[in-house]
XYZ file of C-alpha atoms in Angstrom:
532
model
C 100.311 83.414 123.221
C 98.948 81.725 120.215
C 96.537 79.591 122.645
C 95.060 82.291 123.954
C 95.016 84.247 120.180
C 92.883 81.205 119.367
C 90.444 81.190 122.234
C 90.039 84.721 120.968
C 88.612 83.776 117.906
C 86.467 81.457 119.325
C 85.117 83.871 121.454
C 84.793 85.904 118.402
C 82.672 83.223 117.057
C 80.715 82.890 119.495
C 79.935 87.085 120.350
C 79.289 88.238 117.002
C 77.246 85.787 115.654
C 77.586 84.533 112.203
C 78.271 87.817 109.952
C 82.327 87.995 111.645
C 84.201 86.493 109.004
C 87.086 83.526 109.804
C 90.402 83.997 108.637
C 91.448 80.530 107.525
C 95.101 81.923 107.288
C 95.195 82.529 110.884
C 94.113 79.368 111.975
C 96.734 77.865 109.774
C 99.349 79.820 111.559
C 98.250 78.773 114.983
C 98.409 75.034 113.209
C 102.064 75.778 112.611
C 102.564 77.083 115.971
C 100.430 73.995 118.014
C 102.669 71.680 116.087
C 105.672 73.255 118.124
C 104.222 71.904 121.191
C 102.745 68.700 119.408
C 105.159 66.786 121.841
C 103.884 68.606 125.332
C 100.269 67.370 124.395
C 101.594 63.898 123.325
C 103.442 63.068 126.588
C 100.713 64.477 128.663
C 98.603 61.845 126.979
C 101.738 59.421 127.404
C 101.506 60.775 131.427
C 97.569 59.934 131.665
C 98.196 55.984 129.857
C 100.904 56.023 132.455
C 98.748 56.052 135.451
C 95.868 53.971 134.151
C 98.402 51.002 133.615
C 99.615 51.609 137.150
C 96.391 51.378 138.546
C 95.653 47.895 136.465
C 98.545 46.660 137.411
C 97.208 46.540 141.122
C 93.669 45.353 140.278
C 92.351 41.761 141.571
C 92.360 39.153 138.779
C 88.942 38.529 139.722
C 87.507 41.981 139.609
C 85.688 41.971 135.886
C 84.449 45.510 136.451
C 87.346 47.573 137.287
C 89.837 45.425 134.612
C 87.186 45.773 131.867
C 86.798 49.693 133.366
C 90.770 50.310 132.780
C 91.537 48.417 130.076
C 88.029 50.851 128.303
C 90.221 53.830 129.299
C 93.316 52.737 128.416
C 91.742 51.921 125.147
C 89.941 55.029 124.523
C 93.493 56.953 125.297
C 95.351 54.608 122.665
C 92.535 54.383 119.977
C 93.602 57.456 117.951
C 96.998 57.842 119.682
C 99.041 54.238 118.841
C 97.379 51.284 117.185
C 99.619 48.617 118.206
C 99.213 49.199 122.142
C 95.017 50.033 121.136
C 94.867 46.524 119.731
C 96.972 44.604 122.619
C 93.787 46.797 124.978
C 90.757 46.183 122.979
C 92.202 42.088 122.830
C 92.005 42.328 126.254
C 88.824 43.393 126.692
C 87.715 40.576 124.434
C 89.433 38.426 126.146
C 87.979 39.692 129.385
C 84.771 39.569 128.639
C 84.885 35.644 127.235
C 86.731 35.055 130.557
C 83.827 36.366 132.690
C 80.658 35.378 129.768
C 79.921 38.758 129.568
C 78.009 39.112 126.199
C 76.838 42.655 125.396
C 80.438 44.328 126.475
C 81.965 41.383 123.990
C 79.999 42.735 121.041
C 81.327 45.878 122.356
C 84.785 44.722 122.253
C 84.436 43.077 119.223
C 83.338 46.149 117.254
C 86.078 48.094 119.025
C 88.167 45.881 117.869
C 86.638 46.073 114.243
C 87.091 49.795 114.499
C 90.821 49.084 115.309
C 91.973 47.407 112.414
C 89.850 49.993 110.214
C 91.553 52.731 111.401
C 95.058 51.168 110.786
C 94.289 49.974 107.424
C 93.822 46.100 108.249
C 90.389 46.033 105.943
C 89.607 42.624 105.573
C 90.672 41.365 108.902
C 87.915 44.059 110.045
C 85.589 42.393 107.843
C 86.672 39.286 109.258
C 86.166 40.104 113.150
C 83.002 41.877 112.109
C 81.742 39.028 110.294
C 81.938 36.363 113.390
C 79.880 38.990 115.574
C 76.340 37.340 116.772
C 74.315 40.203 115.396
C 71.008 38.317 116.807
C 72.209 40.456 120.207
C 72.734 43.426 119.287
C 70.836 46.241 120.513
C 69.567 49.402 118.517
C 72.862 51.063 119.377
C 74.942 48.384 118.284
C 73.739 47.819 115.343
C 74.174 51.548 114.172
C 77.733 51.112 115.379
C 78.191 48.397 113.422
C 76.403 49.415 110.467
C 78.619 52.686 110.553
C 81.615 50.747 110.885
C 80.915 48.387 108.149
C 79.767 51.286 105.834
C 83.384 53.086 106.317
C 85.013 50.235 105.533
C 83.631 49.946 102.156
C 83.815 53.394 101.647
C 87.299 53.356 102.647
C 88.493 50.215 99.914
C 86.393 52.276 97.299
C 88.791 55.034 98.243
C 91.870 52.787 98.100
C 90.599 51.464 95.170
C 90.063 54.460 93.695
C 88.762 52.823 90.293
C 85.605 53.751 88.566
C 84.870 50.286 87.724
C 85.815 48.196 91.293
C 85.072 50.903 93.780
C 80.892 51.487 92.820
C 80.162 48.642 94.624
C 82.124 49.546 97.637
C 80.100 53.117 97.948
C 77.003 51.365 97.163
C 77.069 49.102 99.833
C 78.520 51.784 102.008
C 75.540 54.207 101.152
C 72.823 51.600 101.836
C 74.385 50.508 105.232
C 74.845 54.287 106.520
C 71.369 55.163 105.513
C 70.121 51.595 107.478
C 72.041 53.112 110.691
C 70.177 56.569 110.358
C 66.819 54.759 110.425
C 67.836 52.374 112.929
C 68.958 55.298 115.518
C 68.094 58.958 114.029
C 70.619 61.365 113.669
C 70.008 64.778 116.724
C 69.249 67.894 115.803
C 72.922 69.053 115.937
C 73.799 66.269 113.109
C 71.021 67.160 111.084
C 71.993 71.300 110.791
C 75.190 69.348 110.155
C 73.533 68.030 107.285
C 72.427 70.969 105.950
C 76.169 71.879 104.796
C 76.092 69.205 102.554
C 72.894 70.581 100.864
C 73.131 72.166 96.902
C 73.961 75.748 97.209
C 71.279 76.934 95.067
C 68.307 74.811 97.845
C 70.868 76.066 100.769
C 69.290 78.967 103.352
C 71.547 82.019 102.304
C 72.456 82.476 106.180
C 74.275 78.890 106.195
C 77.478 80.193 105.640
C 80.816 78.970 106.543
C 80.839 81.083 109.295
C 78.071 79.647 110.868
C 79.012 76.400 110.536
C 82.083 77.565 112.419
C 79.916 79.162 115.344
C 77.762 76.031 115.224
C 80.631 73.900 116.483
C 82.377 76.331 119.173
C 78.611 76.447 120.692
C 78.609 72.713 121.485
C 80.664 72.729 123.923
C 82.402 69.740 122.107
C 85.515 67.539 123.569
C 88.905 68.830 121.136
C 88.634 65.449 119.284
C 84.813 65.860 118.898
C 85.362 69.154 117.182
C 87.923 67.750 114.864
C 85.890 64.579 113.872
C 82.564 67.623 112.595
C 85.114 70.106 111.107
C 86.668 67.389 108.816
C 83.341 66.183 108.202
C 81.844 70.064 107.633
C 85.112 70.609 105.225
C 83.879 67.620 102.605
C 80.915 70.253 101.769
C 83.647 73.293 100.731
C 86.544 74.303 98.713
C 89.460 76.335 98.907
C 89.735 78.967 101.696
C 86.456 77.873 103.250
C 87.681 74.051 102.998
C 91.012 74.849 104.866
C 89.138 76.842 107.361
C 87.717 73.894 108.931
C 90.365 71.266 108.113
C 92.661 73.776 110.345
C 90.452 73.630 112.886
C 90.126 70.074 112.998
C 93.942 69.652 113.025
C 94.364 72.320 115.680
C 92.131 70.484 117.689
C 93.980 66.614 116.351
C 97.489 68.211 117.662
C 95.753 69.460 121.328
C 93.962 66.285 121.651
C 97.124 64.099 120.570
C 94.988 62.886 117.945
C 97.623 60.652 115.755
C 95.074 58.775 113.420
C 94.024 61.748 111.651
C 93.094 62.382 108.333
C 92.149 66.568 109.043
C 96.192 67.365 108.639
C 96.634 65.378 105.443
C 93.402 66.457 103.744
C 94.465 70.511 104.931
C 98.260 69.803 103.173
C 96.474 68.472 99.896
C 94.084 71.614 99.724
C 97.057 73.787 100.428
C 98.895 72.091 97.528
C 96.146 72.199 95.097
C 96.136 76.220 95.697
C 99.783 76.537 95.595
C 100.505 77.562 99.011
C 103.567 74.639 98.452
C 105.556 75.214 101.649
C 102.733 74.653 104.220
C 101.102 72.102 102.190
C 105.232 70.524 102.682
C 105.022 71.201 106.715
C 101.485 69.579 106.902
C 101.884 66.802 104.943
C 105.350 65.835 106.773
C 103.274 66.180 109.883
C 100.969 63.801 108.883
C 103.661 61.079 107.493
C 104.979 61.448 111.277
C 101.138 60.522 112.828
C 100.857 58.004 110.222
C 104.134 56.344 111.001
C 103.393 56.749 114.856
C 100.018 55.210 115.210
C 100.686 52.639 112.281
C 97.697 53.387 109.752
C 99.250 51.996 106.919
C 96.742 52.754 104.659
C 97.397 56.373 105.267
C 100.924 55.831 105.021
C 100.649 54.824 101.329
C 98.504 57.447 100.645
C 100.613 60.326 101.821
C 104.107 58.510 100.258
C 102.602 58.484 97.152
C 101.826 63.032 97.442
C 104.573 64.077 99.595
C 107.342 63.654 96.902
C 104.871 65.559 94.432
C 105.346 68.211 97.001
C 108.712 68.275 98.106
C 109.206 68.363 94.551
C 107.122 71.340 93.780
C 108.627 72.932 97.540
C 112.296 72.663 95.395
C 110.904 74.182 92.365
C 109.592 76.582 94.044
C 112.615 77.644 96.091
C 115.219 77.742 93.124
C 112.664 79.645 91.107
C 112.989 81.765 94.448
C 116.836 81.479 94.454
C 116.514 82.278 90.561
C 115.028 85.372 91.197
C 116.934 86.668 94.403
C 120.174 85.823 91.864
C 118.607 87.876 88.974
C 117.817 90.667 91.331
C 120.915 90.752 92.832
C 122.861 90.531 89.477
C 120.480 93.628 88.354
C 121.057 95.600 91.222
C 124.696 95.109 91.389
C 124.725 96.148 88.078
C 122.543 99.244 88.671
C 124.855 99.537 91.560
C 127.744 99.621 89.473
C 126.197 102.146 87.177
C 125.126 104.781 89.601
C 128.590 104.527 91.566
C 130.631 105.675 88.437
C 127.231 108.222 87.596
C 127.882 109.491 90.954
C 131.619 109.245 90.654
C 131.627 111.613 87.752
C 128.973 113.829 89.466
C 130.912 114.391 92.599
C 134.047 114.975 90.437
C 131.819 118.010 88.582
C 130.754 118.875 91.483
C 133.679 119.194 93.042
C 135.136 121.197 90.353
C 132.211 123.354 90.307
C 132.551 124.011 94.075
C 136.225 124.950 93.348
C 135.154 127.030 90.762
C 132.617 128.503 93.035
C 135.215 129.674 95.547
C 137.924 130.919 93.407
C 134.948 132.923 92.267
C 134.293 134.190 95.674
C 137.746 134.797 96.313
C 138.205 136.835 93.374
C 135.177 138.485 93.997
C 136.089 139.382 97.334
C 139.640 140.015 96.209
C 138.019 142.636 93.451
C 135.710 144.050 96.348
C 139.024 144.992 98.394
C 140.587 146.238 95.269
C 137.709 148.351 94.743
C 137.235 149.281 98.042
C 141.038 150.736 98.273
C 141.303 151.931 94.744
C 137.576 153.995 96.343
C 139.465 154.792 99.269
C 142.896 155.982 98.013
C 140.331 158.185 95.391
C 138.724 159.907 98.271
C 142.322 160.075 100.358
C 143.700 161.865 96.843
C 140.391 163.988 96.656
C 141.351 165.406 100.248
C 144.884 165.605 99.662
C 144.496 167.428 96.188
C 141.825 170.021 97.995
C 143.947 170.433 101.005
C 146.755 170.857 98.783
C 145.259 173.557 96.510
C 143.884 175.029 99.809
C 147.242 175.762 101.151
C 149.093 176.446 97.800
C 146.289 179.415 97.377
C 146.594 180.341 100.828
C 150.469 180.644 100.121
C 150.093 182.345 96.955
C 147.922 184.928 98.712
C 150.273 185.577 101.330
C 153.411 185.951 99.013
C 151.048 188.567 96.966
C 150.733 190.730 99.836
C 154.369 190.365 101.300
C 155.699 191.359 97.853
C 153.149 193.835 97.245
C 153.735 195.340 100.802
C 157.466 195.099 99.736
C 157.679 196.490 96.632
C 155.411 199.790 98.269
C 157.875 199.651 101.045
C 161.160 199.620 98.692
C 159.415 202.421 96.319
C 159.479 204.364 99.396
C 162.603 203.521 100.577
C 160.984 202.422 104.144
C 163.548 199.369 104.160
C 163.280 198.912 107.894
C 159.669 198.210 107.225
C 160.978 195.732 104.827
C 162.849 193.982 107.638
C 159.831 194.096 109.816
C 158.104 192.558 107.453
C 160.452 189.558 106.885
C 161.163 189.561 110.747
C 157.285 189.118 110.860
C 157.136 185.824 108.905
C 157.136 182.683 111.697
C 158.161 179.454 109.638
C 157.397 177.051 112.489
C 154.466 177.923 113.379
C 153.093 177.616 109.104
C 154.369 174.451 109.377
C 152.574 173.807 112.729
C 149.364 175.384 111.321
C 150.025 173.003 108.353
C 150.361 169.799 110.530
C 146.751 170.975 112.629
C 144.956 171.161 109.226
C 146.369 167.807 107.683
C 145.765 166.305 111.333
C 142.018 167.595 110.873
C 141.961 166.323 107.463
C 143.295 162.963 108.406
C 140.533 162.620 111.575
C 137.575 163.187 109.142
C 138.312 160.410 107.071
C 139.449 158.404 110.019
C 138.030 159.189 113.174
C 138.415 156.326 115.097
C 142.437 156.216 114.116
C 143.930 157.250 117.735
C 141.792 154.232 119.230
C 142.271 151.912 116.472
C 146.258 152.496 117.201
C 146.009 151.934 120.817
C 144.093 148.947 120.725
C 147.106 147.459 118.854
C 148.859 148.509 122.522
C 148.990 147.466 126.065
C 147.635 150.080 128.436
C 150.805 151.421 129.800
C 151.901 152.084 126.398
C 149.618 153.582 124.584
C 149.746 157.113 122.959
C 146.991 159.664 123.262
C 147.228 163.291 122.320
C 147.897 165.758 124.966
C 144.662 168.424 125.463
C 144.292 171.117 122.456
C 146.404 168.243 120.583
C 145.038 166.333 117.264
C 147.671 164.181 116.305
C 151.125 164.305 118.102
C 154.426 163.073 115.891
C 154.190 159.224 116.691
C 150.175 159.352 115.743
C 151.429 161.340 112.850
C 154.125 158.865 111.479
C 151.767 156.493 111.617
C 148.950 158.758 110.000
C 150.677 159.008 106.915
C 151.985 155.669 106.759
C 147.831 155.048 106.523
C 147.816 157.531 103.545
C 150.063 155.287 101.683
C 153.755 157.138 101.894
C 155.382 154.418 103.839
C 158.958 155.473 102.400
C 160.874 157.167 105.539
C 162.962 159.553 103.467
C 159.318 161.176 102.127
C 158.092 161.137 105.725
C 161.267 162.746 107.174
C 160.986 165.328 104.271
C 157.224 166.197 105.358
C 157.611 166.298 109.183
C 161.084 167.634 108.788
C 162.371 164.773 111.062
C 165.838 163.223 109.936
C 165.934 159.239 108.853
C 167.116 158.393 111.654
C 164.224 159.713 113.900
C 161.314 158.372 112.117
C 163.004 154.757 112.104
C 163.455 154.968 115.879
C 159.161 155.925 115.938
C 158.566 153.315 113.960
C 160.392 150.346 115.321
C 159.678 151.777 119.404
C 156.093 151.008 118.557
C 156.386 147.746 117.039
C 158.225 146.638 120.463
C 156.036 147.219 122.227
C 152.584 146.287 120.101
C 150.325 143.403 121.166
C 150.677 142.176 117.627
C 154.237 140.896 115.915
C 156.040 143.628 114.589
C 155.767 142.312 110.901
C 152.226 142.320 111.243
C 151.529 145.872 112.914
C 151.514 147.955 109.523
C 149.481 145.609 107.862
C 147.131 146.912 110.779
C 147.618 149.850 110.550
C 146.413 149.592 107.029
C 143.346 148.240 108.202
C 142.465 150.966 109.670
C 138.780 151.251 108.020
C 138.342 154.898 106.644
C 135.037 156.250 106.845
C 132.918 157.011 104.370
């Protein structure tokens, strides 16, 4: 997945021209995730050795061309890759080539075999193979090789060196001999725009940016290890973000190509370091101590021994600053923790309280609300009963006035018979049953839905319904004035004229037989609502 997010931005590169700007952290994160697979790319280099020492293995002793041809190759795959197994190859070829007299491949060999023991840090034996090499022969090509060759290792003991006084020499003599191999064989027009990155920023075309640099080199169609020999060169000319841009492109392309003598990883873990990004600089720079060690450039070897404890060192720092921090956060928070659990103790207690305050509130509201509503109620049941009552009392004085008027007349005229008429006349039952129709029509106003209210407290079979021209019969109207509030029998016996006896017998008939328990069915009786 990260191959094909790096093609991407290659394609990128190469689409929208020069004004697309690189993300150099990217590319370092597809560094750290090529280096995951470093050892798929090495043993498929491994593989391709493999096969090429197969096929010398079956060549004729006698055939110069094919053993010169596969001991090149084999060479070519071990020259960056392992410097022991390059030498015992390039030594062969040498050797080959004074077997067979073969002149121009030995100067060949020979500077092959310079470049060998340059690249592994043997300096002066390269001087010393270089120095026995008949230059009289060499061609225009050659001599730019070896001009090259001789100019990087001075440049290289300057760097070793790395002393004001001792190493001027070294970079003069390295100056003059690259600038004799430019005029000997001129440098192409992609080397030149190469060039141009190198050139003061304030003479520099303001459309030579980094990012065309970057284009430039995906254009060229360039071989991985080509591409990471210009983009280490190309990073000399920058700092910083721009500098790490190209260095992790050159190591990308060093860890595809199983590139081992490489300098693109180390120079990428001392940028990082020198802009405090610690714990990649730490993962590239133990990268390249692992190439170093494996190909056996000693030289580089020093050189990255001598940082990498500098950076482990800052790496530790760094991480018990980090540890410092996490333990200072995590003592704060705790803390704060600590704090707002006892802040919210006490609040939940309040509130807590307050809710209990809340409903005993409500309950005494609603307790007050029933009060009132009954203490209402029983006023409007008294209001009825008091007019009903001084209804009948002056319907009873009225009546007594005219029997004792009629009486007295009767007496003054001696019409006693008319007297007895009179008394004969008077019907007690039916008062008192004209008394119970008007306190069962009193009753029904304020509750009219009583007689179904009852009955729902029955089953079906046993419920009681007043007979036609009825109101209330005697069970509805035991029950009817236990509603008003007398719920004494004795007062109810006195008013229906029913003996003790009888209206306990009502009473506890219909609590048999209600749907409710018996203890329960006045209480719903008394919640019988009465209407306002």
């Amino acid at each position: 997945m990260n191959r094909v997010a790096f093609i991407t931005i290659f394609l990128l590169a190469f689409f929208q021209g020069y004004a697309q700007h690189f993300d150099a952290d990217s590319l370092v994160n597809v560094l750290k995730s090529e280096l995951k697979k470093e050892s798929s790319y090495d043993q498929a280099r491994i593989n391709r050795i493999g096969q090429l020492r197969s096929s010398l293995l079956r060549v004729d002793s006698n055939n110069f061309d094919l053993q010169y041809d596969l001991c090149s190759k084999i060479y070519e795959e071990y020259s960056s890759f392992k410097f022991d197994s390059a030498y015992v190859y390039v030594k062969k070829m040498v050797e080959l080539t004074e077997q067979f007299h073969k002149g121009d491949l030995l100067i060949e060999s020979e500077i092959r075999l310079g470049y060998t023991l340059y690249f592994s840090g043997f300096y002066k034996e390269a001087f010393d193979v270089i120095a026995k090499i008949d230059t009289g022969r060499f061609t225009q090509a050659q001599w730019s090789d070896y001009l090259t060759m001789r100019a990087r290792l001075n440049q290289s003991i300057a760097d070793y060196d790395n002393d004001p006084f001792f190493s001027r020499g070294y970079y003069e003599q390295s100056d003059r001999d690259f600038r004799k191999a430019q005029v000997i064989v001129p440098v192409n027009n992609f080397e030149k725009t190469v060039d141009l990155a190198f050139v003061p920023d304030s003479l520099k075309d303001k459309n030579l940016t980094p990012d065309y640099f970057f284009g430039l080199i995906m254009r060229q169609q360039l071989t991985p290890h080509r591409i990471a020999m210009v983009a280490t060169r190309i990073a000399s000319a920058y700092r910083e973000k721009d500098r790490v841009l190209f260095l992790a492109l050159a190591a990308i392309n060093d860890v595809r190509s199983s590139t081992k003598e490489t300098l693109a990883i180390f120079l990428l873990a001392q940028e990082l370091y020198h802009m405090n990004q610690t714990n990649d600089a730490y993962i590239f720079m133990q990268a390249a101590a692992r190439n170093a060690n494996f190909y056996g450039a000693r030289n580089r070897a020093v050189q990255i021994e001598s940082l990498l404890p500098l950076v482990a060192g800052k790496v530790i720092d760094e991480k018990q600053h980090q540890r410092d921090k996490l333990l200072i956060g995590f003592l704060t928070f705790l803390i704060v923790a600590v704090v707002l659990f006892f802040l919210l103790f006490i609040y939940r207690k309040q509130l807590l309280q307050i809710k209990a305050s809340e409903l005993m509130i409500k309950e005494k509201n609603k307790q007050l609300e029933n009060v009132n509503e009954q203490l209402w109620e029983s006023s409007k049941i008294k209001e009825e009963m008091i007019g009903l009552f001084f209804k009948i009392c002056s319907s009873n004085i009225e009546t007594l006035e005219k029997i004792k008027q009629h009486t007295l007349h009767s007496i003054k005229l001696k019409k006693y018979n008319e007297v007895n008429e009179l008394m004969k006349g008077i019907h007690i039952n039916e008062e008192k049953a004209g008394l119970y129709n008007m306190l069962d029509s009193v009753f029904l106003t304020m509750f009219p839905n009583f007689i179904a209210s009852f009955n729902a407290l029955l089953k079906t079979e046993d419920q009681i319904w007043p007979k036609s021209g009825e109101t209330l019969n005697a069970t509805l109207r035991i029950f009817a004035l236990m509603r008003l509030g007398i719920s004494e029998h004795e007062a109810i016996a006195k008013i229906l004229d029913y003996s003790v006896s009888t209206v306990y017998t009502y009473k506890t008939r219909i609590k048999s037989r209600a749907l409710v328990p018996p203890n329960d069915f006045e209480q719903k009786i008394m919640e019988i609502k009465f209407i306002k």
